[in-house]
PDB file of C-alpha atoms and ligand atoms in Angstrom:
ATOM      1  CA  MET A  15       7.261-125.615 -71.806  1.00  0.00           C
ATOM      2  CA  ASP A  16       6.232-125.180 -68.193  1.00  0.00           C
ATOM      3  CA  LYS A  17       3.037-123.740 -69.596  1.00  0.00           C
ATOM      4  CA  TYR A  18       1.869-127.268 -70.377  1.00  0.00           C
ATOM      5  CA  ARG A  19       2.513-128.667 -66.899  1.00  0.00           C
ATOM      6  CA  ILE A  20      -0.630-129.172 -64.827  1.00  0.00           C
ATOM      7  CA  ARG A  21      -0.362-127.748 -61.329  1.00  0.00           C
ATOM      8  CA  PRO A  22      -1.570-130.083 -58.558  1.00  0.00           C
ATOM      9  CA  HIS A  23      -5.242-129.761 -57.589  1.00  0.00           C
ATOM     10  CA  THR A  24      -6.203-127.654 -60.620  1.00  0.00           C
ATOM     11  CA  LYS A  25      -9.604-128.219 -62.186  1.00  0.00           C
ATOM     12  CA  ILE A  26      -8.930-128.870 -65.865  1.00  0.00           C
ATOM     13  CA  ASN A  27     -11.188-128.016 -68.784  1.00  0.00           C
ATOM     14  CA  LEU A  28      -9.624-129.406 -71.958  1.00  0.00           C
ATOM     15  CA  ASN A  29     -11.547-126.922 -74.114  1.00  0.00           C
ATOM     16  CA  GLU A  30      -9.122-124.335 -72.780  1.00  0.00           C
ATOM     17  CA  PHE A  31      -6.147-126.219 -74.268  1.00  0.00           C
ATOM     18  CA  ASP A  32      -5.570-125.666 -77.988  1.00  0.00           C
ATOM     19  CA  PRO A  33      -4.287-128.842 -79.727  1.00  0.00           C
ATOM     20  CA  ASN A  34      -2.914-126.593 -82.515  1.00  0.00           C
ATOM     21  CA  ASP A  35      -0.858-124.434 -80.149  1.00  0.00           C
ATOM     22  CA  ILE A  36       2.753-123.907 -81.299  1.00  0.00           C
ATOM     23  CA  SER A  37       3.355-120.726 -79.308  1.00  0.00           C
ATOM     24  CA  GLU A  38       6.324-121.800 -77.180  1.00  0.00           C
ATOM     25  CA  PHE A  39       8.693-122.139 -80.135  1.00  0.00           C
ATOM     26  CA  LYS A  40       9.788-119.309 -82.395  1.00  0.00           C
ATOM     27  CA  GLY A  41      10.320-120.988 -85.722  1.00  0.00           C
ATOM     28  CA  ASP A  42       8.678-123.230 -88.290  1.00  0.00           C
ATOM     29  CA  LYS A  43       8.443-126.986 -88.618  1.00  0.00           C
ATOM     30  CA  GLU A  44      11.905-127.293 -90.135  1.00  0.00           C
ATOM     31  CA  ASP A  45      13.531-125.287 -87.333  1.00  0.00           C
ATOM     32  CA  GLY A  46      11.503-127.289 -84.844  1.00  0.00           C
ATOM     33  CA  ASN A  47      12.728-130.606 -86.168  1.00  0.00           C
ATOM     34  CA  LYS A  48      16.335-129.359 -86.078  1.00  0.00           C
ATOM     35  CA  HIS A  49      15.864-128.336 -82.482  1.00  0.00           C
ATOM     36  CA  THR A  50      14.367-131.716 -81.580  1.00  0.00           C
ATOM     37  CA  ALA A  51      17.369-133.419 -83.214  1.00  0.00           C
ATOM     38  CA  LYS A  52      19.700-131.382 -80.983  1.00  0.00           C
ATOM     39  CA  LEU A  53      17.709-132.351 -77.919  1.00  0.00           C
ATOM     40  CA  ASN A  54      17.842-135.941 -79.063  1.00  0.00           C
ATOM     41  CA  ALA A  55      21.649-135.808 -79.080  1.00  0.00           C
ATOM     42  CA  GLU A  56      21.560-134.435 -75.529  1.00  0.00           C
ATOM     43  CA  LEU A  57      19.168-137.177 -74.498  1.00  0.00           C
ATOM     44  CA  GLU A  58      21.573-139.820 -75.814  1.00  0.00           C
ATOM     45  CA  VAL A  59      24.310-138.538 -73.492  1.00  0.00           C
ATOM     46  CA  LEU A  60      21.989-138.172 -70.510  1.00  0.00           C
ATOM     47  CA  GLN A  61      20.671-141.682 -71.019  1.00  0.00           C
ATOM     48  CA  GLU A  62      24.174-143.117 -71.170  1.00  0.00           C
ATOM     49  CA  LYS A  63      25.034-141.396 -67.887  1.00  0.00           C
ATOM     50  CA  LEU A  64      21.818-142.606 -66.295  1.00  0.00           C
ATOM     51  CA  TYR A  65      22.602-146.158 -67.356  1.00  0.00           C
ATOM     52  CA  ALA A  66      26.225-145.970 -66.206  1.00  0.00           C
ATOM     53  CA  GLU A  67      25.293-144.408 -62.876  1.00  0.00           C
ATOM     54  CA  HIS A  68      22.811-147.225 -62.168  1.00  0.00           C
ATOM     55  CA  LYS A  69      20.995-145.261 -59.499  1.00  0.00           C
ATOM     56  CA  ARG A  70      17.969-143.367 -60.735  1.00  0.00           C
ATOM     57  CA  LYS A  71      15.049-144.679 -62.790  1.00  0.00           C
ATOM     58  CA  VAL A  72      12.905-142.809 -65.311  1.00  0.00           C
ATOM     59  CA  LEU A  73       9.272-143.535 -66.112  1.00  0.00           C
ATOM     60  CA  ILE A  74       7.520-141.801 -68.989  1.00  0.00           C
ATOM     61  CA  VAL A  75       3.779-142.305 -69.298  1.00  0.00           C
ATOM     62  CA  LEU A  76       2.140-141.681 -72.674  1.00  0.00           C
ATOM     63  CA  GLN A  77      -1.621-141.438 -72.898  1.00  0.00           C
ATOM     64  CA  ALA A  78      -3.755-140.294 -75.842  1.00  0.00           C
ATOM     65  CA  MET A  79      -6.868-140.994 -77.838  1.00  0.00           C
ATOM     66  CA  ASP A  80      -6.365-143.373 -80.797  1.00  0.00           C
ATOM     67  CA  THR A  81      -4.052-141.838 -83.459  1.00  0.00           C
ATOM     68  CA  GLY A  82      -2.850-139.342 -80.831  1.00  0.00           C
ATOM     69  CA  GLY A  83       0.786-140.078 -81.682  1.00  0.00           C
ATOM     70  CA  LYS A  84       2.153-142.306 -78.925  1.00  0.00           C
ATOM     71  CA  ASP A  85       4.020-144.477 -81.414  1.00  0.00           C
ATOM     72  CA  GLY A  86       5.388-141.424 -83.210  1.00  0.00           C
ATOM     73  CA  VAL A  87       6.746-139.987 -79.962  1.00  0.00           C
ATOM     74  CA  ILE A  88       8.463-143.251 -79.113  1.00  0.00           C
ATOM     75  CA  ARG A  89      10.058-143.356 -82.572  1.00  0.00           C
ATOM     76  CA  ASN A  90      11.065-139.696 -82.808  1.00  0.00           C
ATOM     77  CA  VAL A  91      11.922-138.589 -79.279  1.00  0.00           C
ATOM     78  CA  PHE A  92      13.970-141.720 -78.552  1.00  0.00           C
ATOM     79  CA  ASP A  93      15.488-142.023 -82.016  1.00  0.00           C
ATOM     80  CA  GLY A  94      19.051-143.292 -81.743  1.00  0.00           C
ATOM     81  CA  VAL A  95      19.024-143.677 -77.966  1.00  0.00           C
ATOM     82  CA  ASN A  96      20.914-146.807 -76.924  1.00  0.00           C
ATOM     83  CA  PRO A  97      18.290-149.598 -76.707  1.00  0.00           C
ATOM     84  CA  GLN A  98      20.259-151.028 -73.798  1.00  0.00           C
ATOM     85  CA  GLY A  99      18.664-149.204 -70.915  1.00  0.00           C
ATOM     86  CA  VAL A 100      15.504-148.051 -72.678  1.00  0.00           C
ATOM     87  CA  ARG A 101      12.372-150.192 -72.757  1.00  0.00           C
ATOM     88  CA  VAL A 102       8.824-149.726 -74.011  1.00  0.00           C
ATOM     89  CA  ALA A 103       5.916-151.354 -72.159  1.00  0.00           C
ATOM     90  CA  SER A 104       2.597-151.368 -74.039  1.00  0.00           C
ATOM     91  CA  PHE A 105      -0.539-152.064 -72.064  1.00  0.00           C
ATOM     92  CA  LYS A 106      -3.368-153.805 -73.888  1.00  0.00           C
ATOM     93  CA  VAL A 107      -6.641-155.279 -72.671  1.00  0.00           C
ATOM     94  CA  PRO A 108      -5.571-157.159 -69.514  1.00  0.00           C
ATOM     95  CA  SER A 109      -5.069-160.927 -69.773  1.00  0.00           C
ATOM     96  CA  ALA A 110      -6.937-163.387 -67.567  1.00  0.00           C
ATOM     97  CA  LEU A 111      -3.887-163.634 -65.312  1.00  0.00           C
ATOM     98  CA  GLU A 112      -3.604-159.852 -65.062  1.00  0.00           C
ATOM     99  CA  LEU A 113      -7.307-159.581 -64.243  1.00  0.00           C
ATOM    100  CA  ASP A 114      -6.809-161.998 -61.351  1.00  0.00           C
ATOM    101  CA  HIS A 115      -4.611-159.363 -59.714  1.00  0.00           C
ATOM    102  CA  ASP A 116      -5.123-155.730 -58.800  1.00  0.00           C
ATOM    103  CA  TYR A 117      -4.748-153.314 -61.711  1.00  0.00           C
ATOM    104  CA  LEU A 118      -1.348-152.033 -60.554  1.00  0.00           C
ATOM    105  CA  TRP A 119       0.225-155.486 -60.483  1.00  0.00           C
ATOM    106  CA  ARG A 120       1.193-155.609 -64.152  1.00  0.00           C
ATOM    107  CA  ILE A 121       2.195-151.960 -64.028  1.00  0.00           C
ATOM    108  CA  HIS A 122       4.545-152.304 -61.084  1.00  0.00           C
ATOM    109  CA  SER A 123       6.247-155.349 -62.560  1.00  0.00           C
ATOM    110  CA  LEU A 124       7.167-153.435 -65.739  1.00  0.00           C
ATOM    111  CA  SER A 125       8.275-150.225 -64.020  1.00  0.00           C
ATOM    112  CA  PRO A 126      11.891-149.136 -64.527  1.00  0.00           C
ATOM    113  CA  GLY A 127      14.832-150.563 -62.645  1.00  0.00           C
ATOM    114  CA  LYS A 128      17.974-148.604 -61.757  1.00  0.00           C
ATOM    115  CA  GLY A 129      19.558-146.909 -64.757  1.00  0.00           C
ATOM    116  CA  GLU A 130      16.579-147.626 -66.946  1.00  0.00           C
ATOM    117  CA  ILE A 131      14.197-145.415 -68.911  1.00  0.00           C
ATOM    118  CA  VAL A 132      10.818-147.056 -69.415  1.00  0.00           C
ATOM    119  CA  ILE A 133       8.141-145.635 -71.694  1.00  0.00           C
ATOM    120  CA  PHE A 134       4.599-146.691 -70.930  1.00  0.00           C
ATOM    121  CA  ASN A 135       2.529-146.835 -74.120  1.00  0.00           C
ATOM    122  CA  ARG A 136      -0.790-146.626 -72.258  1.00  0.00           C
ATOM    123  CA  SER A 137      -0.638-147.312 -68.559  1.00  0.00           C
ATOM    124  CA  HIS A 138      -2.524-147.709 -65.278  1.00  0.00           C
ATOM    125  CA  TYR A 139      -4.501-144.663 -66.401  1.00  0.00           C
ATOM    126  CA  GLU A 140      -6.501-146.953 -68.699  1.00  0.00           C
ATOM    127  CA  ASP A 141      -8.027-148.233 -65.466  1.00  0.00           C
ATOM    128  CA  VAL A 142      -9.707-144.854 -64.909  1.00  0.00           C
ATOM    129  CA  LEU A 143     -10.257-144.086 -68.629  1.00  0.00           C
ATOM    130  CA  VAL A 144     -11.488-146.948 -70.827  1.00  0.00           C
ATOM    131  CA  VAL A 145     -12.600-148.824 -67.724  1.00  0.00           C
ATOM    132  CA  ARG A 146     -14.683-145.861 -66.588  1.00  0.00           C
ATOM    133  CA  VAL A 147     -16.094-144.960 -69.993  1.00  0.00           C
ATOM    134  CA  HIS A 148     -17.215-148.558 -70.576  1.00  0.00           C
ATOM    135  CA  ASN A 149     -18.349-149.225 -67.010  1.00  0.00           C
ATOM    136  CA  ILE A 150     -16.028-152.228 -66.799  1.00  0.00           C
ATOM    137  CA  VAL A 151     -15.984-151.789 -63.030  1.00  0.00           C
ATOM    138  CA  PRO A 152     -18.526-149.876 -60.915  1.00  0.00           C
ATOM    139  CA  GLU A 153     -17.994-146.192 -60.182  1.00  0.00           C
ATOM    140  CA  ASP A 154     -17.247-146.696 -56.491  1.00  0.00           C
ATOM    141  CA  THR A 155     -14.365-148.972 -57.550  1.00  0.00           C
ATOM    142  CA  TRP A 156     -12.675-146.715 -60.119  1.00  0.00           C
ATOM    143  CA  LYS A 157     -13.223-143.576 -58.027  1.00  0.00           C
ATOM    144  CA  LYS A 158     -10.867-144.949 -55.389  1.00  0.00           C
ATOM    145  CA  ARG A 159      -8.146-145.476 -57.958  1.00  0.00           C
ATOM    146  CA  PHE A 160      -7.048-141.840 -58.182  1.00  0.00           C
ATOM    147  CA  ASP A 161      -5.757-142.074 -54.617  1.00  0.00           C
ATOM    148  CA  HIS A 162      -4.108-145.460 -55.236  1.00  0.00           C
ATOM    149  CA  ILE A 163      -2.397-144.076 -58.311  1.00  0.00           C
ATOM    150  CA  ASN A 164      -1.080-140.990 -56.520  1.00  0.00           C
ATOM    151  CA  ASP A 165       0.230-143.158 -53.702  1.00  0.00           C
ATOM    152  CA  PHE A 166       1.767-145.674 -56.100  1.00  0.00           C
ATOM    153  CA  GLU A 167       3.560-142.970 -58.063  1.00  0.00           C
ATOM    154  CA  ARG A 168       4.698-141.447 -54.781  1.00  0.00           C
ATOM    155  CA  LEU A 169       6.234-144.791 -53.872  1.00  0.00           C
ATOM    156  CA  LEU A 170       8.075-144.944 -57.192  1.00  0.00           C
ATOM    157  CA  SER A 171       9.282-141.380 -56.734  1.00  0.00           C
ATOM    158  CA  ASP A 172      10.400-141.886 -53.115  1.00  0.00           C
ATOM    159  CA  GLU A 173      12.394-144.907 -54.264  1.00  0.00           C
ATOM    160  CA  GLY A 174      14.291-142.976 -56.944  1.00  0.00           C
ATOM    161  CA  THR A 175      12.062-142.868 -60.031  1.00  0.00           C
ATOM    162  CA  ILE A 176      11.625-139.680 -62.039  1.00  0.00           C
ATOM    163  CA  VAL A 177       8.025-139.856 -63.286  1.00  0.00           C
ATOM    164  CA  LEU A 178       6.791-137.725 -66.227  1.00  0.00           C
ATOM    165  CA  LYS A 179       3.344-138.085 -67.767  1.00  0.00           C
ATOM    166  CA  PHE A 180       2.241-136.771 -71.137  1.00  0.00           C
ATOM    167  CA  PHE A 181      -1.277-136.494 -72.498  1.00  0.00           C
ATOM    168  CA  LEU A 182      -1.020-136.059 -76.270  1.00  0.00           C
ATOM    169  CA  HIS A 183      -3.902-133.737 -76.954  1.00  0.00           C
ATOM    170  CA  ILE A 184      -5.374-133.920 -80.477  1.00  0.00           C
ATOM    171  CA  SER A 185      -8.692-132.508 -81.665  1.00  0.00           C
ATOM    172  CA  LYS A 186     -11.576-134.686 -82.786  1.00  0.00           C
ATOM    173  CA  ASP A 187     -11.198-133.288 -86.333  1.00  0.00           C
ATOM    174  CA  GLU A 188      -7.522-134.187 -86.376  1.00  0.00           C
ATOM    175  CA  GLN A 189      -8.390-137.728 -85.303  1.00  0.00           C
ATOM    176  CA  LYS A 190     -10.838-137.964 -88.178  1.00  0.00           C
ATOM    177  CA  GLU A 191      -8.105-137.018 -90.652  1.00  0.00           C
ATOM    178  CA  ARG A 192      -5.644-139.478 -89.182  1.00  0.00           C
ATOM    179  CA  LEU A 193      -8.149-142.339 -89.159  1.00  0.00           C
ATOM    180  CA  GLN A 194      -9.079-141.520 -92.754  1.00  0.00           C
ATOM    181  CA  ALA A 195      -5.391-141.577 -93.713  1.00  0.00           C
ATOM    182  CA  ARG A 196      -5.100-145.056 -92.217  1.00  0.00           C
ATOM    183  CA  LEU A 197      -8.137-146.160 -94.168  1.00  0.00           C
ATOM    184  CA  ASP A 198      -6.813-144.715 -97.439  1.00  0.00           C
ATOM    185  CA  ASP A 199      -3.352-146.283 -97.221  1.00  0.00           C
ATOM    186  CA  PRO A 200      -3.150-150.110 -97.434  1.00  0.00           C
ATOM    187  CA  GLU A 201       0.185-149.978 -95.599  1.00  0.00           C
ATOM    188  CA  LYS A 202      -1.588-148.376 -92.656  1.00  0.00           C
ATOM    189  CA  HIS A 203      -4.517-150.786 -92.546  1.00  0.00           C
ATOM    190  CA  TRP A 204      -2.805-152.837 -89.844  1.00  0.00           C
ATOM    191  CA  LYS A 205      -3.142-149.829 -87.561  1.00  0.00           C
ATOM    192  CA  PHE A 206      -6.834-149.377 -88.271  1.00  0.00           C
ATOM    193  CA  SER A 207      -9.295-150.989 -85.956  1.00  0.00           C
ATOM    194  CA  VAL A 208     -13.042-150.737 -86.464  1.00  0.00           C
ATOM    195  CA  GLY A 209     -13.246-150.660 -82.670  1.00  0.00           C
ATOM    196  CA  ASP A 210     -11.483-147.260 -82.738  1.00  0.00           C
ATOM    197  CA  LEU A 211     -14.668-145.800 -84.260  1.00  0.00           C
ATOM    198  CA  LYS A 212     -16.664-146.916 -81.231  1.00  0.00           C
ATOM    199  CA  GLU A 213     -14.199-145.157 -78.969  1.00  0.00           C
ATOM    200  CA  ARG A 214     -14.353-142.075 -81.197  1.00  0.00           C
ATOM    201  CA  ALA A 215     -18.137-141.967 -80.727  1.00  0.00           C
ATOM    202  CA  LEU A 216     -17.464-141.741 -76.983  1.00  0.00           C
ATOM    203  CA  TRP A 217     -15.090-138.771 -77.426  1.00  0.00           C
ATOM    204  CA  ASP A 218     -16.865-136.490 -74.936  1.00  0.00           C
ATOM    205  CA  ASP A 219     -16.933-139.184 -72.254  1.00  0.00           C
ATOM    206  CA  TYR A 220     -13.214-139.731 -72.748  1.00  0.00           C
ATOM    207  CA  MET A 221     -12.490-136.012 -72.510  1.00  0.00           C
ATOM    208  CA  GLN A 222     -14.379-135.881 -69.229  1.00  0.00           C
ATOM    209  CA  ALA A 223     -12.446-138.885 -67.943  1.00  0.00           C
ATOM    210  CA  TYR A 224      -9.138-137.272 -69.028  1.00  0.00           C
ATOM    211  CA  GLU A 225     -10.114-134.014 -67.319  1.00  0.00           C
ATOM    212  CA  ASP A 226     -10.586-135.911 -64.056  1.00  0.00           C
ATOM    213  CA  VAL A 227      -7.268-137.702 -64.485  1.00  0.00           C
ATOM    214  CA  LEU A 228      -5.453-134.415 -65.095  1.00  0.00           C
ATOM    215  CA  SER A 229      -7.261-132.639 -62.253  1.00  0.00           C
ATOM    216  CA  LYS A 230      -6.681-135.367 -59.677  1.00  0.00           C
ATOM    217  CA  THR A 231      -3.366-137.026 -60.502  1.00  0.00           C
ATOM    218  CA  SER A 232      -0.939-134.280 -61.467  1.00  0.00           C
ATOM    219  CA  THR A 233       1.350-134.118 -58.450  1.00  0.00           C
ATOM    220  CA  GLU A 234       4.690-132.566 -57.496  1.00  0.00           C
ATOM    221  CA  TRP A 235       6.246-136.027 -57.748  1.00  0.00           C
ATOM    222  CA  ALA A 236       4.548-137.154 -60.972  1.00  0.00           C
ATOM    223  CA  PRO A 237       3.345-134.200 -63.059  1.00  0.00           C
ATOM    224  CA  TRP A 238       1.109-134.353 -66.109  1.00  0.00           C
ATOM    225  CA  TYR A 239       1.816-132.333 -69.238  1.00  0.00           C
ATOM    226  CA  VAL A 240      -0.948-131.597 -71.736  1.00  0.00           C
ATOM    227  CA  VAL A 241       0.941-131.621 -75.028  1.00  0.00           C
ATOM    228  CA  PRO A 242      -0.622-129.869 -78.041  1.00  0.00           C
ATOM    229  CA  ALA A 243      -0.389-132.750 -80.503  1.00  0.00           C
ATOM    230  CA  ASN A 244      -2.139-131.777 -83.741  1.00  0.00           C
ATOM    231  CA  LYS A 245       1.282-130.760 -85.105  1.00  0.00           C
ATOM    232  CA  LYS A 246       3.547-133.751 -84.800  1.00  0.00           C
ATOM    233  CA  TRP A 247       6.789-131.760 -84.924  1.00  0.00           C
ATOM    234  CA  TYR A 248       5.632-129.531 -82.080  1.00  0.00           C
ATOM    235  CA  ARG A 249       4.466-132.480 -79.992  1.00  0.00           C
ATOM    236  CA  ASP A 250       7.920-134.103 -80.296  1.00  0.00           C
ATOM    237  CA  LEU A 251       9.642-130.817 -79.521  1.00  0.00           C
ATOM    238  CA  VAL A 252       7.611-130.248 -76.352  1.00  0.00           C
ATOM    239  CA  ILE A 253       8.226-133.747 -75.009  1.00  0.00           C
ATOM    240  CA  SER A 254      11.940-133.696 -75.865  1.00  0.00           C
ATOM    241  CA  THR A 255      12.326-130.314 -74.167  1.00  0.00           C
ATOM    242  CA  VAL A 256      10.526-131.384 -70.987  1.00  0.00           C
ATOM    243  CA  LEU A 257      12.457-134.629 -70.783  1.00  0.00           C
ATOM    244  CA  VAL A 258      15.911-133.164 -71.385  1.00  0.00           C
ATOM    245  CA  THR A 259      15.271-130.184 -69.081  1.00  0.00           C
ATOM    246  CA  MET A 260      14.062-132.478 -66.329  1.00  0.00           C
ATOM    247  CA  LEU A 261      16.955-134.943 -66.609  1.00  0.00           C
ATOM    248  CA  LYS A 262      19.468-132.083 -66.557  1.00  0.00           C
ATOM    249  CA  LYS A 263      18.092-130.940 -63.189  1.00  0.00           C
ATOM    250  CA  PHE A 264      19.436-134.124 -61.667  1.00  0.00           C
ATOM    251  CA  ASP A 265      23.167-134.259 -61.405  1.00  0.00           C
ATOM    252  CA  ILE A 266      23.534-137.564 -63.254  1.00  0.00           C
ATOM    253  CA  LYS A 267      27.195-138.576 -63.318  1.00  0.00           C
ATOM    254  CA  TYR A 268      29.350-141.337 -64.751  1.00  0.00           C
ATOM    255  CA  PRO A 269      30.485-143.414 -61.763  1.00  0.00           C
ATOM    256  CA  GLU A 270      34.099-143.195 -60.636  1.00  0.00           C
ATOM    257  CA  ASN A 271      36.174-146.266 -61.383  1.00  0.00           C
ATOM    258  CA  LYS A 272      37.077-148.044 -58.158  1.00  0.00           C
ATOM    259  CA  ASP A 273      40.654-148.631 -59.314  1.00  0.00           C
ATOM    260  CA  ASP A 274      43.350-146.012 -59.652  1.00  0.00           C
ATOM    261  CA  LEU A 275      43.499-145.887 -63.443  1.00  0.00           C
ATOM    262  CA  SER A 276      46.456-143.482 -63.490  1.00  0.00           C
ATOM    263  CA  LYS A 277      48.744-146.429 -62.679  1.00  0.00           C
ATOM    264  CA  VAL A 278      47.329-148.745 -65.325  1.00  0.00           C
ATOM    265  CA  VAL A 279      49.651-149.590 -68.194  1.00  0.00           C
ATOM    266  CA  ILE A 280      48.375-151.595 -71.150  1.00  0.00           C
ATOM    267  CA  GLU A 281      51.180-153.767 -72.517  1.00  0.00           C
TER     268      GLU A 281
HETATM  269  P1  AMP B 304      -3.651-150.323 -78.891  1.00  0.00           P
HETATM  270  O1  AMP B 304      -2.868-149.441 -77.964  1.00  0.00           O
HETATM  271  O2  AMP B 304      -4.205-149.579 -80.073  1.00  0.00           O
HETATM  272  O3  AMP B 304      -2.928-151.551 -79.272  1.00  0.00           O
HETATM  273  O4  AMP B 304      -4.955-150.794 -78.101  1.00  0.00           O
HETATM  274  C1  AMP B 304      -4.889-151.361 -76.845  1.00  0.00           C
HETATM  275  C2  AMP B 304      -6.288-151.404 -76.300  1.00  0.00           C
HETATM  276  O5  AMP B 304      -6.247-151.956 -74.992  1.00  0.00           O
HETATM  277  C3  AMP B 304      -6.934-150.045 -76.177  1.00  0.00           C
HETATM  278  O6  AMP B 304      -8.228-150.063 -76.735  1.00  0.00           O
HETATM  279  C4  AMP B 304      -7.005-149.824 -74.681  1.00  0.00           C
HETATM  280  O7  AMP B 304      -8.083-149.027 -74.278  1.00  0.00           O
HETATM  281  C5  AMP B 304      -7.115-151.242 -74.162  1.00  0.00           C
HETATM  282  N1  AMP B 304      -6.704-151.331 -72.770  1.00  0.00           N
HETATM  283  C6  AMP B 304      -5.510-151.021 -72.233  1.00  0.00           C
HETATM  284  N2  AMP B 304      -5.517-151.173 -70.895  1.00  0.00           N
HETATM  285  C7  AMP B 304      -6.766-151.592 -70.572  1.00  0.00           C
HETATM  286  C8  AMP B 304      -7.402-151.907 -69.346  1.00  0.00           C
HETATM  287  N3  AMP B 304      -6.748-151.827 -68.181  1.00  0.00           N
HETATM  288  N4  AMP B 304      -8.687-152.312 -69.393  1.00  0.00           N
HETATM  289  C9  AMP B 304      -9.340-152.403 -70.570  1.00  0.00           C
HETATM  290  N5  AMP B 304      -8.802-152.109 -71.759  1.00  0.00           N
HETATM  291  C10 AMP B 304      -7.528-151.699 -71.768  1.00  0.00           C
HETATM  292 MG1   MG B 305      -5.265-148.612 -81.478  1.00  0.00          MG
END
């Protein structure tokens, strides 16, 4: 899955990334889902150790165009993981209070503590994506943010946070199908927002903004992965694989009990 990791300082052209790619797994959807389930079981154990150890922190950033599958990843990749120690933070249009502070204020306050895995459903990257595309702040303001973001993530990393960032890459055609499916199914109407169509019309501007994000903010300490996301099963498989592989690289251990338990007798 290393194929999907963006090397630092690489100029990215998203046209060169196929959202339908399924080439890193030999097998079909059914095999893929079985494999993801196995990884999920591994993740449950790793998460328990992380929580028990109370030392490291894990931050997972999910970014995508509307319908890109952020909610699906949260549901599928973290299925069955103990909710104690895992938290989702969703970032919406900033509140008046949030706007009174710098854009990293709300982000920092919801970042993971020791032993915690936090999933960011949208993130500080909105401040160089939607904010840029809609000219919410002037260019000379958002341009400086790439450096702030790299430094901020460096701080998190230096202080014990494992940071992984995933861009769920769908095609514009796939988005059309998914939006249509929401429109056709009354039980999905709650997910449909007419505003999403305005964002869709700005697709090319968003792709350019994402290309800059990927080119400028994939670092050794907080790498980006461009995940082919037209096939939901493959998307989940890629993210599960990256996450489990990464966590296994750290020697996360259950802490030793401070008492000598060999002498303990339970009456
Ligand atoms: P959703 O994730 O579908 O609930 O939508 C949340 C909305 O909030 C999206 O349209 C985001 O672009 C928007 N949003 C998130 N962060 C920001 C931000 N910093 N500035 C402006 N809009 C934002
Ligand atoms: Mg939405």
